[in-house]
CSV table of C-alpha atoms in Angstrom, one decimal:
chain,number,residue,atom,x,y,z
F,1,UNK,CA,139.8,63.1,80.9
F,2,UNK,CA,138.6,64.0,84.4
F,3,UNK,CA,140.4,67.4,84.2
F,4,UNK,CA,138.9,68.0,80.7
F,5,UNK,CA,135.3,67.5,82.0
F,6,UNK,CA,136.0,69.6,85.1
F,7,UNK,CA,137.1,72.4,82.8
F,8,UNK,CA,134.0,72.1,80.7
F,9,UNK,CA,131.7,72.1,83.8
F,10,UNK,CA,133.4,75.2,85.1
F,11,UNK,CA,133.1,77.0,81.7
F,12,UNK,CA,129.3,76.1,81.6
F,13,UNK,CA,128.8,77.3,85.2
F,14,UNK,CA,130.6,80.6,84.4
F,15,UNK,CA,128.5,81.1,81.3
F,16,UNK,CA,125.3,80.5,83.2
F,17,UNK,CA,126.4,82.9,85.9
F,18,UNK,CA,127.2,85.5,83.3
F,19,UNK,CA,123.7,85.2,81.9
F,20,UNK,CA,122.2,85.8,85.3
F,21,UNK,CA,121.4,82.2,86.2
F,22,UNK,CA,122.5,80.8,89.5
F,23,UNK,CA,124.0,77.3,89.7
F,24,UNK,CA,122.7,75.6,92.8
F,25,UNK,CA,123.7,72.2,94.4
F,26,UNK,CA,122.5,69.3,92.3
F,27,UNK,CA,123.0,71.2,89.0
F,28,UNK,CA,119.8,73.2,89.1
F,29,UNK,CA,119.9,76.6,87.4
F,30,UNK,CA,117.9,79.7,87.7
F,31,UNK,CA,117.3,82.1,90.6
F,32,UNK,CA,117.3,80.7,94.1
F,33,UNK,CA,113.9,80.5,95.8
F,34,UNK,CA,112.9,83.5,97.9
F,35,UNK,CA,111.4,83.3,101.4
F,36,UNK,CA,109.0,86.0,102.5
F,37,UNK,CA,106.4,86.3,105.3
F,38,UNK,CA,102.8,86.3,104.1
F,39,UNK,CA,99.9,86.4,106.6
F,40,UNK,CA,102.2,85.4,109.4
F,41,UNK,CA,103.7,82.4,107.6
F,42,UNK,CA,107.2,82.2,106.1
F,43,UNK,CA,106.8,80.8,102.6
F,44,UNK,CA,109.5,79.9,100.1
F,45,UNK,CA,108.8,80.7,96.5
F,46,UNK,CA,110.6,79.4,93.5
F,47,UNK,CA,110.5,81.8,90.6
F,48,UNK,CA,106.9,81.5,89.2
F,49,UNK,CA,106.6,80.5,85.6
F,50,UNK,CA,102.8,80.3,85.2
F,51,UNK,CA,101.4,83.0,87.5
F,52,UNK,CA,97.6,83.7,87.8
F,53,UNK,CA,96.2,86.9,89.3
F,54,UNK,CA,92.6,87.4,90.5
F,55,UNK,CA,90.7,90.7,90.2
F,56,UNK,CA,92.0,94.2,89.7
F,57,UNK,CA,94.0,94.5,92.9
F,58,UNK,CA,96.2,91.5,92.1
F,59,UNK,CA,96.4,92.1,88.4
F,60,UNK,CA,97.4,95.7,88.6
F,61,UNK,CA,100.1,95.1,91.2
F,62,UNK,CA,101.6,92.7,88.7
F,63,UNK,CA,101.3,95.1,85.8
F,64,UNK,CA,102.8,98.0,87.8
F,65,UNK,CA,105.9,95.8,88.3
F,66,UNK,CA,106.1,95.1,84.6
F,67,UNK,CA,105.2,91.5,85.0
F,68,UNK,CA,102.4,91.2,82.4
F,69,UNK,CA,104.6,89.1,80.1
F,70,UNK,CA,105.3,86.6,82.9
F,71,UNK,CA,101.7,85.7,83.6
F,72,UNK,CA,99.7,82.6,82.6
F,73,UNK,CA,96.5,84.5,82.9
F,74,UNK,CA,94.0,86.4,85.0
F,75,UNK,CA,90.6,85.7,86.5
F,76,UNK,CA,88.4,88.8,86.3
F,77,UNK,CA,84.8,88.8,87.4
F,78,UNK,CA,82.4,90.2,84.8
F,79,UNK,CA,81.3,93.0,87.1
F,80,UNK,CA,84.8,94.5,86.9
F,81,UNK,CA,84.9,94.6,83.1
F,82,UNK,CA,83.8,98.3,82.8
F,83,UNK,CA,86.6,99.2,85.3
F,84,UNK,CA,89.1,97.2,83.3
F,85,UNK,CA,88.2,99.1,80.2
F,86,UNK,CA,88.9,102.4,82.0
F,87,UNK,CA,92.2,101.2,83.4
F,88,UNK,CA,95.5,102.8,82.3
F,89,UNK,CA,96.8,99.2,82.2
F,90,UNK,CA,94.2,98.2,79.6
F,91,UNK,CA,96.9,97.3,77.0
F,92,UNK,CA,98.4,94.9,79.6
F,93,UNK,CA,95.0,93.4,80.3
F,94,UNK,CA,94.5,92.7,76.6
F,95,UNK,CA,98.0,91.1,76.4
F,96,UNK,CA,97.2,88.5,79.1
F,97,UNK,CA,94.6,85.7,78.7
F,98,UNK,CA,91.5,86.0,80.7
F,99,UNK,CA,91.0,82.5,82.1
F,100,UNK,CA,87.5,83.2,83.6
F,101,UNK,CA,85.0,86.0,84.1
F,102,UNK,CA,83.7,84.3,87.3
F,103,UNK,CA,85.1,84.2,90.8
F,104,UNK,CA,88.4,82.4,91.4
F,105,UNK,CA,88.1,78.7,91.5
F,106,UNK,CA,90.3,75.7,92.2
F,107,UNK,CA,89.3,74.1,88.9
F,108,UNK,CA,90.3,77.2,86.9
F,109,UNK,CA,93.7,77.5,88.5
F,110,UNK,CA,94.5,73.8,88.1
F,111,UNK,CA,93.2,73.7,84.6
F,112,UNK,CA,95.5,76.6,83.7
F,113,UNK,CA,98.4,74.6,85.2
F,114,UNK,CA,99.3,77.6,87.3
F,115,UNK,CA,102.3,77.4,89.6
F,116,UNK,CA,101.5,80.6,91.6
F,117,UNK,CA,98.3,82.5,92.4
F,118,UNK,CA,97.8,86.0,93.7
F,119,UNK,CA,94.6,86.9,95.4
F,120,UNK,CA,93.0,88.2,98.6
F,121,UNK,CA,91.4,86.2,101.4
F,122,UNK,CA,87.6,86.2,101.1
F,123,UNK,CA,88.1,88.1,97.9
F,124,UNK,CA,89.5,85.3,95.9
F,125,UNK,CA,90.7,82.6,98.2
F,126,UNK,CA,87.8,81.1,100.2
F,127,UNK,CA,87.1,78.1,102.4
F,128,UNK,CA,83.5,78.1,101.3
F,129,UNK,CA,84.4,77.9,97.6
F,130,UNK,CA,87.2,75.4,98.2
F,131,UNK,CA,90.2,77.4,97.1
F,132,UNK,CA,92.7,78.0,99.9
F,133,UNK,CA,96.4,78.4,100.0
F,134,UNK,CA,96.6,75.0,101.8
F,135,UNK,CA,94.6,73.2,99.2
F,136,UNK,CA,96.7,74.8,96.4
F,137,UNK,CA,99.9,73.9,98.1
F,138,UNK,CA,98.7,70.3,98.2
F,139,UNK,CA,98.8,70.1,94.4
F,140,UNK,CA,102.1,72.0,94.1
F,141,UNK,CA,100.7,75.5,93.5
F,142,UNK,CA,102.2,78.3,95.6
F,143,UNK,CA,100.0,81.3,96.5
F,144,UNK,CA,100.4,84.8,97.9
F,145,UNK,CA,97.6,86.7,99.7
F,146,UNK,CA,97.3,90.5,99.8
F,147,UNK,CA,98.7,91.7,103.0
F,148,UNK,CA,95.6,93.9,103.6
F,149,UNK,CA,93.5,90.7,103.5
F,150,UNK,CA,95.6,89.0,106.2
F,151,UNK,CA,93.4,91.0,108.7
F,152,UNK,CA,90.6,88.4,107.9
F,153,UNK,CA,92.8,85.3,107.6
F,154,UNK,CA,93.0,82.5,110.1
F,155,UNK,CA,92.9,82.6,113.9
F,156,UNK,CA,95.9,84.9,114.2
F,157,UNK,CA,95.1,87.8,111.9
F,158,UNK,CA,97.9,90.1,110.8
F,159,UNK,CA,96.9,93.8,111.0
F,160,UNK,CA,98.9,96.2,108.7
F,161,UNK,CA,97.7,99.7,107.8
F,162,UNK,CA,96.4,99.6,104.2
F,163,UNK,CA,99.1,101.8,102.6
F,164,UNK,CA,101.9,99.8,104.3
F,165,UNK,CA,100.2,96.6,103.2
F,166,UNK,CA,100.4,97.9,99.6
F,167,UNK,CA,104.1,98.7,99.9
F,168,UNK,CA,104.7,95.2,101.5
F,169,UNK,CA,102.9,93.5,98.6
F,170,UNK,CA,104.8,95.4,95.9
F,171,UNK,CA,108.2,94.7,97.5
F,172,UNK,CA,107.5,91.1,98.2
F,173,UNK,CA,106.1,90.3,94.7
F,174,UNK,CA,109.1,92.1,93.4
F,175,UNK,CA,111.3,89.7,95.4
F,176,UNK,CA,109.4,86.6,94.4
F,177,UNK,CA,109.7,87.6,90.7
F,178,UNK,CA,113.3,88.8,91.1
F,179,UNK,CA,112.6,92.4,90.2
F,180,UNK,CA,113.3,94.1,93.5
F,181,UNK,CA,114.7,97.3,92.0
F,182,UNK,CA,111.5,97.9,90.1
F,183,UNK,CA,109.5,97.3,93.2
F,184,UNK,CA,111.6,99.7,95.3
F,185,UNK,CA,111.4,102.4,92.6
F,186,UNK,CA,107.6,102.1,92.5
F,187,UNK,CA,107.2,102.1,96.2
F,188,UNK,CA,109.5,105.2,96.5
F,189,UNK,CA,107.4,107.0,94.0
F,190,UNK,CA,104.2,106.2,95.9
F,191,UNK,CA,105.7,107.2,99.2
F,192,UNK,CA,106.8,110.5,97.8
F,193,UNK,CA,103.3,111.2,96.5
F,194,UNK,CA,101.8,110.2,99.8
F,195,UNK,CA,104.2,112.5,101.6
F,196,UNK,CA,103.3,115.4,99.3
F,197,UNK,CA,99.6,114.9,100.0
F,198,UNK,CA,100.2,114.9,103.8
F,199,UNK,CA,102.4,118.0,103.6
F,200,UNK,CA,99.7,119.9,101.7
F,201,UNK,CA,96.7,118.8,103.8
F,202,UNK,CA,94.6,121.8,104.8
F,203,UNK,CA,94.5,122.9,108.4
F,204,UNK,CA,91.4,122.4,110.6
F,205,UNK,CA,88.8,119.7,110.9
F,206,UNK,CA,89.0,117.2,108.0
F,207,UNK,CA,86.0,117.0,105.7
F,208,UNK,CA,83.6,114.1,106.6
F,209,UNK,CA,83.5,111.6,103.7
F,210,UNK,CA,81.2,108.6,103.3
F,211,UNK,CA,82.5,105.9,101.1
F,212,UNK,CA,79.5,104.3,99.4
F,213,UNK,CA,80.1,101.0,97.5
F,214,UNK,CA,76.5,99.6,97.2
F,215,UNK,CA,73.5,98.6,99.2
F,216,UNK,CA,70.0,100.1,99.8
F,217,UNK,CA,68.8,98.4,102.9
F,218,UNK,CA,72.2,98.8,104.4
F,219,UNK,CA,75.3,100.4,102.9
F,220,UNK,CA,78.5,98.6,102.1
F,221,UNK,CA,81.5,100.7,102.9
F,222,UNK,CA,85.1,100.8,103.9
F,223,UNK,CA,86.4,100.5,107.5
F,224,UNK,CA,89.9,101.4,108.5
F,225,UNK,CA,91.5,98.2,107.2
F,226,UNK,CA,90.7,98.8,103.5
F,227,UNK,CA,92.3,101.1,101.0
F,228,UNK,CA,89.6,103.8,100.8
F,229,UNK,CA,90.2,104.8,104.4
F,230,UNK,CA,93.8,105.7,103.5
F,231,UNK,CA,92.7,107.3,100.3
F,232,UNK,CA,90.3,109.6,102.2
F,233,UNK,CA,92.9,110.4,104.9
F,234,UNK,CA,95.6,111.2,102.4
F,235,UNK,CA,93.2,113.5,100.6
F,236,UNK,CA,92.7,115.5,103.8
F,237,UNK,CA,89.3,114.0,104.7
F,238,UNK,CA,88.0,111.7,107.4
F,239,UNK,CA,86.3,108.4,106.6
F,240,UNK,CA,83.1,108.4,108.7
F,241,UNK,CA,83.4,104.6,109.1
F,242,UNK,CA,87.1,104.9,109.9
F,243,UNK,CA,86.4,104.0,113.5
F,244,UNK,CA,85.4,100.5,112.4
F,245,UNK,CA,88.2,97.9,112.7
F,246,UNK,CA,87.2,96.2,109.5
F,247,UNK,CA,87.9,96.0,105.8
F,248,UNK,CA,84.9,96.3,103.5
F,249,UNK,CA,81.8,96.0,105.6
F,250,UNK,CA,78.1,96.6,105.9
F,251,UNK,CA,76.8,99.2,108.4
F,252,UNK,CA,73.4,100.7,109.2
F,253,UNK,CA,72.2,104.0,107.7
F,254,UNK,CA,71.8,105.5,111.2
F,255,UNK,CA,75.5,106.2,111.8
F,256,UNK,CA,75.8,107.6,108.2
F,257,UNK,CA,73.0,110.0,108.8
F,258,UNK,CA,74.4,111.0,112.2
F,259,UNK,CA,77.8,111.7,110.7
F,260,UNK,CA,76.3,114.3,108.3
F,261,UNK,CA,78.8,113.6,105.5
F,262,UNK,CA,80.0,116.6,103.5
F,263,UNK,CA,81.1,114.4,100.6
F,264,UNK,CA,80.0,111.0,99.4
F,265,UNK,CA,82.7,109.0,97.5
F,266,UNK,CA,80.8,106.6,95.3
F,267,UNK,CA,82.6,103.5,94.1
F,268,UNK,CA,82.1,102.9,90.4
F,269,UNK,CA,81.8,99.1,90.4
F,270,UNK,CA,79.4,96.3,90.1
F,271,UNK,CA,76.3,95.7,87.9
F,272,UNK,CA,74.7,99.0,89.0
F,273,UNK,CA,75.8,102.1,87.1
F,274,UNK,CA,77.4,104.8,89.3
F,275,UNK,CA,74.7,107.3,88.1
F,276,UNK,CA,72.0,105.0,89.5
F,277,UNK,CA,73.9,104.8,92.8
F,278,UNK,CA,74.0,108.6,93.1
F,279,UNK,CA,70.4,108.9,92.1
F,280,UNK,CA,69.4,106.5,94.9
F,281,UNK,CA,71.5,108.5,97.5
F,282,UNK,CA,69.8,111.7,96.3
F,283,UNK,CA,66.4,110.2,96.7
F,284,UNK,CA,67.0,108.5,100.0
F,285,UNK,CA,65.0,110.6,102.6
F,286,UNK,CA,67.2,110.0,105.6
F,287,UNK,CA,70.2,111.6,103.8
F,288,UNK,CA,68.2,114.5,102.3
F,289,UNK,CA,69.5,117.0,104.9
F,290,UNK,CA,73.1,115.9,104.8
F,291,UNK,CA,75.6,118.5,103.4
F,292,UNK,CA,76.7,116.0,100.7
F,293,UNK,CA,73.2,115.6,99.3
F,294,UNK,CA,72.1,119.1,99.9
F,295,UNK,CA,75.1,120.5,98.0
F,296,UNK,CA,75.3,117.7,95.4
F,297,UNK,CA,78.8,116.8,96.5
F,298,UNK,CA,79.4,113.4,95.0
F,299,UNK,CA,82.9,112.2,94.0
F,300,UNK,CA,83.3,109.0,91.9
F,301,UNK,CA,86.0,106.6,93.1
F,302,UNK,CA,86.9,104.1,90.3
F,303,UNK,CA,86.9,100.5,91.4
F,304,UNK,CA,90.5,100.0,90.2
F,305,UNK,CA,91.6,102.9,92.4
F,306,UNK,CA,89.5,101.8,95.4
F,307,UNK,CA,91.0,98.3,95.9
F,308,UNK,CA,94.5,97.8,97.2
F,309,UNK,CA,96.8,98.6,94.4
F,310,UNK,CA,99.2,101.1,92.8
F,311,UNK,CA,96.4,103.5,91.8
F,312,UNK,CA,95.4,104.2,95.4
F,313,UNK,CA,97.6,107.3,95.2
F,314,UNK,CA,95.8,108.4,92.0
F,315,UNK,CA,92.5,108.1,93.9
F,316,UNK,CA,93.9,110.1,96.8
F,317,UNK,CA,95.2,112.9,94.6
F,318,UNK,CA,91.9,113.2,92.7
F,319,UNK,CA,89.9,113.3,95.9
F,320,UNK,CA,92.2,115.9,97.3
F,321,UNK,CA,91.7,118.0,94.3
F,322,UNK,CA,87.9,117.7,94.6
F,323,UNK,CA,88.0,118.6,98.3
F,324,UNK,CA,90.2,121.6,97.7
F,325,UNK,CA,87.7,122.7,95.0
F,326,UNK,CA,85.1,122.8,97.7
F,327,UNK,CA,87.3,124.8,100.0
F,328,UNK,CA,87.9,121.7,102.2
């Protein structure tokens, strides 16, 4: 009898292995947990079954890896809805439930019975709003923070160049969801496109580019730790706020005026139409003599392309085309 049961167990184990499942000690089946380093911490992730993503950066990383069908839902602020409608992933967006059109909250995640959450620090996860990786871990929910946002996390921030941070996220999400080949293929494509942009960059001094997100009293822009800095650099330009060791940040108008930007890249996001943003910049007296305003050189940067995500290379290629059209 013992020999018969042994044979049956061996047959079952072989069948499970043939189907791609792994038999682990204790009789558990399925892929073994994966350990990756996120924001300076080694975290072990079982295969997520009810994943939740916050905002376009998280969501489009999942979609680019072909993981829409493995998501419990998304949380997408209402201000991003026009950008979602323009996204090449719009069909994927429609296939996944939108859990909330507000900011990410602990209650939404728990109510959805999520087992894994993808978001950025201070752009999703937040001490002030009571949704942190530690608090989620306390109720059995794993989380992953965008590598770019580790720059602002904790008392030992992790600094990774934005493009490398994107590659890291894609690879590690691919490992967590056991689709590493998809991730490597996607990263290889992005790397090849980045290399082509660098190889074709024009000689001479790069064009001075001001990235304008919002703000009238003070402009909100990108420092060197956010995706637009890399987008501008790959396009052959120079981010005039690229000397700031920061992600998205507020600066004064004085350094913008002094820099005399040749092009203003306006982020199409938020509750203010991009046409209104451009109209403000044109009417703002201190910028009247800048080459960008004088020559009407405004380039629209879509929100889904401006945040850390697979469309950063699309943005760089479009901006490069615009700069070349100006002879820059």
